[in-house]
mmCIF file of C-alpha atoms in Angstrom:
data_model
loop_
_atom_site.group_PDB
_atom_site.id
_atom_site.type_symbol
_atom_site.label_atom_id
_atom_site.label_comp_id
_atom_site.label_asym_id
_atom_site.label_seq_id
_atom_site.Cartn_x
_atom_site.Cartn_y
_atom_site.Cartn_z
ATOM 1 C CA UNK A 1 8.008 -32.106 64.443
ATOM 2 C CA UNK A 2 5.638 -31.341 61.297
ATOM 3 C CA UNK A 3 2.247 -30.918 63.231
ATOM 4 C CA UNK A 4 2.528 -27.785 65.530
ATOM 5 C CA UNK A 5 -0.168 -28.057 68.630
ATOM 6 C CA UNK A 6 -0.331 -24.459 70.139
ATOM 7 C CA UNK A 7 0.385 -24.642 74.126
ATOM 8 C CA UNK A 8 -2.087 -22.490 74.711
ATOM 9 C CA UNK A 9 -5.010 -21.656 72.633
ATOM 10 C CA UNK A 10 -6.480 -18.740 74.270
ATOM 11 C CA UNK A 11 -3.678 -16.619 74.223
ATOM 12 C CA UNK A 12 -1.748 -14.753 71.488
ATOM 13 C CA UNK A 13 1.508 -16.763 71.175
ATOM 14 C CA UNK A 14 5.125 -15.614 71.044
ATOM 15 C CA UNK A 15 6.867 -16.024 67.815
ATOM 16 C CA UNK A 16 9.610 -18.505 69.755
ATOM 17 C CA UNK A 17 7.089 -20.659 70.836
ATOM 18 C CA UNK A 18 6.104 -21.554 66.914
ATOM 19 C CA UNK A 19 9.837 -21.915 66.003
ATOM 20 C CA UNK A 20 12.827 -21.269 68.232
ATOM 21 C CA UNK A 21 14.323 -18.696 66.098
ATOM 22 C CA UNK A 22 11.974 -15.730 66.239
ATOM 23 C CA UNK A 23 14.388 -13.000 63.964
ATOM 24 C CA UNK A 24 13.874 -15.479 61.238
ATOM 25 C CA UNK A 25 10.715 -14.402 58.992
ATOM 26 C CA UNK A 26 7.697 -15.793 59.730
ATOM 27 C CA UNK A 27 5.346 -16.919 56.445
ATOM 28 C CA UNK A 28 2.055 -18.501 57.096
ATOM 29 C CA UNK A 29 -0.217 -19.720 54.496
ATOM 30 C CA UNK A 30 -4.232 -20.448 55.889
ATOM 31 C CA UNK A 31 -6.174 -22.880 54.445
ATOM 32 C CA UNK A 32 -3.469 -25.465 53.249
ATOM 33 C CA UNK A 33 -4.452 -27.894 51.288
ATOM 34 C CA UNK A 34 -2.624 -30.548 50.971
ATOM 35 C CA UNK A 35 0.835 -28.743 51.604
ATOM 36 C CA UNK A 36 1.664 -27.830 47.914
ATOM 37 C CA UNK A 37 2.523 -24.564 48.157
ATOM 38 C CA UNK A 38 3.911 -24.831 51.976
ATOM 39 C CA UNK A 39 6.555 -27.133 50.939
ATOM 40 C CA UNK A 40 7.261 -25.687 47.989
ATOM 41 C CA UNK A 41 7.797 -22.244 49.427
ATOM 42 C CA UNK A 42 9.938 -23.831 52.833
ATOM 43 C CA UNK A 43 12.320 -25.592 50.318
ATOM 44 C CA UNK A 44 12.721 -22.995 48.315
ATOM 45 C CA UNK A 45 13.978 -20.727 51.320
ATOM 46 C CA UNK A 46 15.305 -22.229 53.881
ATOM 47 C CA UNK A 47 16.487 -18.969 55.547
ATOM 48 C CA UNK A 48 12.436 -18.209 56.628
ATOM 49 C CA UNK A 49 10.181 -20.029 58.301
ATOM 50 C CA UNK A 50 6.643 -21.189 57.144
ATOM 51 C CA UNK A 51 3.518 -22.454 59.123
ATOM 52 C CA UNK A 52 0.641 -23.943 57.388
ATOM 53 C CA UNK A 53 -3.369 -23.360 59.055
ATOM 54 C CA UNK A 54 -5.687 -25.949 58.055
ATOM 55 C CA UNK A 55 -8.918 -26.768 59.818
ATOM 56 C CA UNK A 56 -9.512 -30.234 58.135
ATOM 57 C CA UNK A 57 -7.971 -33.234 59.447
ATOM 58 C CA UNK A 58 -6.612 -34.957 56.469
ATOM 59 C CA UNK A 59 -5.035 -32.000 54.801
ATOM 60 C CA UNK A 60 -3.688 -31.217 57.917
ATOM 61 C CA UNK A 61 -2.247 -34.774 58.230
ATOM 62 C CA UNK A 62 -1.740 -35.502 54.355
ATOM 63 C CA UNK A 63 0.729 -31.574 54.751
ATOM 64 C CA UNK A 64 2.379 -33.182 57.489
ATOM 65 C CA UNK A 65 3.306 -36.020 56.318
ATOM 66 C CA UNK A 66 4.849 -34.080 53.262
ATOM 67 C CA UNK A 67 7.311 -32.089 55.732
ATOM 68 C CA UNK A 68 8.003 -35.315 57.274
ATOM 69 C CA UNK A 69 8.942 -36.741 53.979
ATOM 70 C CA UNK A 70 11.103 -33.919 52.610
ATOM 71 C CA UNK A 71 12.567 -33.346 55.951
ATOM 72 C CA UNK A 72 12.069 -29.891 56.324
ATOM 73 C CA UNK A 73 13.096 -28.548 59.825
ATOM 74 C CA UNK A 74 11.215 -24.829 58.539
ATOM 75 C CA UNK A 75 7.701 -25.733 58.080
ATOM 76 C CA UNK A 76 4.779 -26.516 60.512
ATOM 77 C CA UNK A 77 1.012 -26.926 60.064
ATOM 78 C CA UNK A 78 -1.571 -26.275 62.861
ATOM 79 C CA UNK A 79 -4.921 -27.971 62.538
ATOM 80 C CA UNK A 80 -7.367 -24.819 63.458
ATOM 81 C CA UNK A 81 -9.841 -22.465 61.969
ATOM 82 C CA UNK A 82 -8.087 -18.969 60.149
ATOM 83 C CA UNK A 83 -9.990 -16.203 61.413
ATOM 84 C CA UNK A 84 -9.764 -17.392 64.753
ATOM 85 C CA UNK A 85 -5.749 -17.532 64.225
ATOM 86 C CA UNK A 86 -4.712 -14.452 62.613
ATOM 87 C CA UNK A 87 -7.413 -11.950 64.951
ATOM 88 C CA UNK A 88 -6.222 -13.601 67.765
ATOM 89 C CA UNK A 89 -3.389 -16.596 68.103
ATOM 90 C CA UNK A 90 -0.390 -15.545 65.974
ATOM 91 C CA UNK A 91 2.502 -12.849 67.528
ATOM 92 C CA UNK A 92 1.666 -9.235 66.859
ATOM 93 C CA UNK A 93 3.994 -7.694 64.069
ATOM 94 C CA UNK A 94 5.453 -11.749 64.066
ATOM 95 C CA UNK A 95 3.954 -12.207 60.176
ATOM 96 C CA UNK A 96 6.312 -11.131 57.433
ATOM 97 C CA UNK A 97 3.697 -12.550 55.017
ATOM 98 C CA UNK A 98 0.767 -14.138 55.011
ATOM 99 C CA UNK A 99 -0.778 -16.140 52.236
ATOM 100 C CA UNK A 100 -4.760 -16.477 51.413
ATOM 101 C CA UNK A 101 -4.778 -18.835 48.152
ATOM 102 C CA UNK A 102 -7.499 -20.324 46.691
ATOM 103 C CA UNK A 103 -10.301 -19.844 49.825
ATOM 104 C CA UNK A 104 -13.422 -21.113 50.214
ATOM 105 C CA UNK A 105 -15.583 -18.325 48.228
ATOM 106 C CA UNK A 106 -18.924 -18.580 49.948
ATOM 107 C CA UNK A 107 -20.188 -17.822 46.896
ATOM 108 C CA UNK A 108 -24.223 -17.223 47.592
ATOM 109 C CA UNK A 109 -24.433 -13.909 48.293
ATOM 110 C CA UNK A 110 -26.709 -14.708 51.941
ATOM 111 C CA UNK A 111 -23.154 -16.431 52.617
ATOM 112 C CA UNK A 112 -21.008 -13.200 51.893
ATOM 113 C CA UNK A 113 -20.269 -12.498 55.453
ATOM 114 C CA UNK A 114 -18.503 -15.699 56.030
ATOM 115 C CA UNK A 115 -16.017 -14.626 53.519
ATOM 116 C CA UNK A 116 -12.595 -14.370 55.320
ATOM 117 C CA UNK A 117 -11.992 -10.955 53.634
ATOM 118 C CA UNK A 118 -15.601 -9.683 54.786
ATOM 119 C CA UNK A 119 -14.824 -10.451 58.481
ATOM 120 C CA UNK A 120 -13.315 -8.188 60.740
ATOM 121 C CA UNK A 121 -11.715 -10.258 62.937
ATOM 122 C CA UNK A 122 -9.355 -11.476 60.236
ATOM 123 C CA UNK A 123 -8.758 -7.518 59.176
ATOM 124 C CA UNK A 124 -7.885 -6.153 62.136
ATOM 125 C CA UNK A 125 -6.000 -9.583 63.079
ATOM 126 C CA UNK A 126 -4.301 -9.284 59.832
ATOM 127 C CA UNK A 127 -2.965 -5.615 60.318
ATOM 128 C CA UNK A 128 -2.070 -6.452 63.964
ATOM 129 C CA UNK A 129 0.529 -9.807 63.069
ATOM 130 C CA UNK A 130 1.893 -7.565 60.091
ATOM 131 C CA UNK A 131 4.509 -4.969 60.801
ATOM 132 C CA UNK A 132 5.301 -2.678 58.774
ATOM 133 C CA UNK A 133 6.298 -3.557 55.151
ATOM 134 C CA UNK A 134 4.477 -7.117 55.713
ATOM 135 C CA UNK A 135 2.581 -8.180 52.986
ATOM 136 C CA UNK A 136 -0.807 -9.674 52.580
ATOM 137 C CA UNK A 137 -1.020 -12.054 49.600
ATOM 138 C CA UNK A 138 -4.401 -13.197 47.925
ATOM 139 C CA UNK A 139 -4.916 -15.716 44.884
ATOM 140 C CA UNK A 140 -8.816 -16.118 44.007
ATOM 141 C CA UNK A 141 -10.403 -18.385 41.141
ATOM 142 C CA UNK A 142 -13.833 -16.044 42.585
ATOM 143 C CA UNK A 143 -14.441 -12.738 40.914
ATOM 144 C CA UNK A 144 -16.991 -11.907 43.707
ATOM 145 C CA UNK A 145 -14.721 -12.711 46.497
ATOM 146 C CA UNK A 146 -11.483 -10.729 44.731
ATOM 147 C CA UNK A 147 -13.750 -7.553 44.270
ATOM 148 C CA UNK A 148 -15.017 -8.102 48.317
ATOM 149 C CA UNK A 149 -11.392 -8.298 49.052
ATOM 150 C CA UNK A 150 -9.860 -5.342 46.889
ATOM 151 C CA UNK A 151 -13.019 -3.026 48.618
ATOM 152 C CA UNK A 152 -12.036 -5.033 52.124
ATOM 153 C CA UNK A 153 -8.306 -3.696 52.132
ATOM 154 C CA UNK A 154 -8.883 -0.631 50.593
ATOM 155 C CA UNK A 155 -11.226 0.721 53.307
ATOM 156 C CA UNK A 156 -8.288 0.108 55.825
ATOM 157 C CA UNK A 157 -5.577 2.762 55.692
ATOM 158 C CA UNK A 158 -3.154 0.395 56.857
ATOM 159 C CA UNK A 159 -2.892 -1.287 53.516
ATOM 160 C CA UNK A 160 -1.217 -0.456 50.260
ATOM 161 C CA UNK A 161 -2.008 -2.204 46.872
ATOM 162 C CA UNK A 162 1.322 -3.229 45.408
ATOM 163 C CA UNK A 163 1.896 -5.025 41.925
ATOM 164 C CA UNK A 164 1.903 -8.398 41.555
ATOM 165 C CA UNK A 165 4.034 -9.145 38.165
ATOM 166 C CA UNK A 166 3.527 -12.911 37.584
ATOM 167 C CA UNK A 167 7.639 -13.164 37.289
ATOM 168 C CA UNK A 168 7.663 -11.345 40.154
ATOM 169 C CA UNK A 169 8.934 -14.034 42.843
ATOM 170 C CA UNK A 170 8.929 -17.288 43.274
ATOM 171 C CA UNK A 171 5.686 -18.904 43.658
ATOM 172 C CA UNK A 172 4.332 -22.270 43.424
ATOM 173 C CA UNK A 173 0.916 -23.092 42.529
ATOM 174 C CA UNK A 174 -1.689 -24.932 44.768
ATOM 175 C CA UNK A 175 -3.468 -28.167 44.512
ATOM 176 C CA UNK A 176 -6.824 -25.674 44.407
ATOM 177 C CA UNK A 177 -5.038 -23.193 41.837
ATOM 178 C CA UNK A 178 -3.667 -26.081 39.205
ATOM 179 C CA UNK A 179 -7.145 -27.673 39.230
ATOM 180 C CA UNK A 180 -8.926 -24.315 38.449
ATOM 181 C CA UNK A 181 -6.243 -23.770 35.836
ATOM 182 C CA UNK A 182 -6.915 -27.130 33.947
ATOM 183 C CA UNK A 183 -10.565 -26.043 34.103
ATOM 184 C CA UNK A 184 -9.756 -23.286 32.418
ATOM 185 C CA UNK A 185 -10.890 -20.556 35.196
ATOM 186 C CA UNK A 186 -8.907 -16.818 35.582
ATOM 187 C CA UNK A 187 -6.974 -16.477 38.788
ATOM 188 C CA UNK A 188 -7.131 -13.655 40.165
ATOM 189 C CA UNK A 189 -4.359 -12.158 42.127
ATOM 190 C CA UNK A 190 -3.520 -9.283 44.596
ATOM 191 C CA UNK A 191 -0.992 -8.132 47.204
ATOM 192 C CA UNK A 192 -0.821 -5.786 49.893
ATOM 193 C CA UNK A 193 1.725 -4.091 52.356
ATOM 194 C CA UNK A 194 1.088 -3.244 55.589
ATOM 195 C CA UNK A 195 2.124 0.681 56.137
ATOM 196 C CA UNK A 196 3.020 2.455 59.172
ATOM 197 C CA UNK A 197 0.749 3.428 61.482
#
């Protein structure tokens, strides 16, 4: 089933109860869309795993009913908000990577706290669900919220910058990122491992 419903929402889950196998990686994008990239990225590797977090309800079902389509059996999305699930909800050291494309840049500057890269909960969530050598994975059309981010991560000694060539991997673009492209905005990009303790 496409549309994962958590069976409990006030606890941090196990990594079996999202999908059975729990030694396969774990990718989870937040925020969406309309299932673009989550698709792309599950049929590309079928050997990992890949939930989707969207908190509005027809991305969430419009994603859904694109996993339902291509049959994937490796894909999931979960209809709840992102800073919520990563400082809280999702299996400690259970993220191999987690994807942050194309956010919501809060771009006032009164509105810079709601920023998911200003917000502690999502840092210290984010360096809890990543074990070491996990990576962190940002794509911003925002110059503001890619600097907040860069100063974000490199604060926290649990992070290391790595390079980002764009042949690096594959890596499909977004419904967000192709219409910022064809409006002829700069995406910024960044990516992050999470070191040792």
């Amino acid at each position: 089933m496409s549309l994962f419903i958590p069976p409990d929402y006030f606890r941090e889950l196990a990594a079996h109860e999202i999908f059975p196998d729990p030694a396969r990686p774990l990718e989870v994008e937040l925020g969406c869309g309309d299932g673009t990239f989550l698709v792309g990225m599950a049929k590309e590797h079928p050997e990992r795993d890949f939930l989707g977090v969207e908190r509005m309800l027809g991305r969430v079902s419009k994603t859904s009913r694109k996993i339902n389509r291509e049959r994937l059996t490796n894909a999931h999305v979960m209809r709840l908000e992102s800073g919520y699930t990563t400082g809280w909800l999702l299996p400690t050291g259970g993220v191999s990577r987690l994807h942050l494309l194309c956010p919501d840049p809060w771009p006032k500057k009164r509105h810079a706290a709601r920023r998911l890269v200003n917000q502690d909960e999502f840092l210290s969530g984010l360096a809890r669900i990543l074990p070491p050598g996990g990576e962190f994975l940002l794509k911003t059309d925002d110059r503001v919220y890619f600097e907040d981010a860069l100063a974000s991560l490199g604060a926290r000694p649990q992070f290391e910058q790595l390079d980002w060539p764009a042949d690096a991997f594959f890596y499909p673009t977004t419904d967000f990122e192709q219409h910022w492209l064809e409006s002829g905005r700069e995406i910024h990009r960044a990516r992050w491992r999470r070191v040792a303790d």
